[in-house]
Amino acid sequence: MTPQTSKDLTKSEHIMANRAARQTRRDPEKKSRDILKAARKEFATAGFDGARVDKIAAKSKFSKGLIYHHFQSKDELFRSVLEQLYQELSEENAELYLDDFEPEEGVVRLIEHTFDYFAKNPDFITLVNNENLMKAQHLKKSENVRKSFEPLRESLATLLKQGAEQGDFRGDVDSTELYISIVALGYFYLSNMSTLSVVFDKPLGGPDSVAVRKQHITDVILGYLKNKEG
C-alpha cells in the first residue's frame, strides 16, 4: 500500500493546512507533540498498516492538512513516533546515574529500571514489534536512534570495567551484548505474557509472578557477570 502524502490532498485541504499552519506558528513544537501523542495511540492500536491519518486527526483534534504540514507522510509520522519512544527511554536511562553506584548495584538498578519501563509502557513493545515486522525500515532512516543509547553503553562499560578491576566481575563482558540480554530477558516475557500464561497454565501477569521474573533476570545476569576465578 502506497502511503498518502501531502501531494494527495485536495485544494481545499491545502488551503486549510496553510491557514492552520499560520495560526500555529507561535507554538509548532507543541502541535507536533500533540500529533505524535495521538499517532502513538493509533499506531499502537491498529499497527502501521491499519493506522489511518484521519483517525489521528480526530484524536489530536487537528486537521489532516495540519498533520501533513508537520509530517510529510504516514511513514515519517511513524518514524517520528519511534524516535520519540527511544528518546524517552534514553532520557530515563540517563536519570539512573549509574556512575554513582558500585558495579553490582548499578547493574541491578539497570535491570530493574529496564524491566519496569517496558512493563509501564506496553505501547513501546507493541510499536517496536510492529517495526520489527517491517525489518526496521523506519529506524534505518533515523540517526537519532543510533545515537540515543551511546551514553548508556558507555556508563555500563565503565561499571563493567570497575567490577572487573575490583575482582567481582569477569573481564570479558561486552556492554552492548550484556544490555541486549538484559532487554531480551524482560522484553520477551512481557511481550509474550498472554501466550506464555496459556502455554504454562499460569497467570504470569500478576504482581507476584512479575516480581519473581524480575528477580530471576537479576540472578541470571549477576551469575553471568560473577568472576569465578576470584
Steps between C-alpha positions, in 0.01 A plus 500: 500500500642840398498747791302818451707816478429871495479477120177298534314780680220688325527872430268581792707281734814686390331829578395374843850369568662831409250695711550267799877522460487880518283484810734260682841651422524633854531150642568245224690267734199455726283421201752239387501342846121488508490341156762242601304417815189425294705315238659280765157385617378434148812307392504300824135405453486437126861437399672687219292352217170538683561852633318784329604864492130591513476335841821668618346831396184424696694396810729801489217739404717637220421492131661241277650789307674631810638154574648483150643847552708363792557148365521441126368143502372223723846344483661816635237520773566141608876554498455809716290303747774238526768766543297658778464164678871426484583854610275463804668172593843656450411794725374268772817294473706818544320568828634176648840661565670161488839658569386575856469132595723208569512265197260231623245746633517700178431191289208402724351848468532482121326160493212619715463828316497333157242241604278759670516733201371233263235390751371857535518580129332218308468727195878489467492122466208507256653765275849349498354159420317661209820661375682167521234345277596768246872421536570834673441689177420821689774482764761444229434858393546642849839625617346611831420145612851378421647765727249476784651199679866601481502672844346193666741265325794707621369514859441125503846438355647708783311296761619175346860620494482606866344169597775310321774714661351431844501126425122466517416477128656295225713710269372396157149650502387714208266777619285490188451123518417521869243774449334303220470204740352719773244638256421159351434326831236753596368593156423144394317425824284813482430486126401132514330499840156412364612196302746382765224515762293264286786266410614457861152538652627768734387865541832665421358852510438506875724709728652193668591340167647824370711541815627143467591561137687820580702325770571212262641742242719661767632162615574390143689818409698520823581131475641557153704803613650335806875450489531127570877519516507743793 
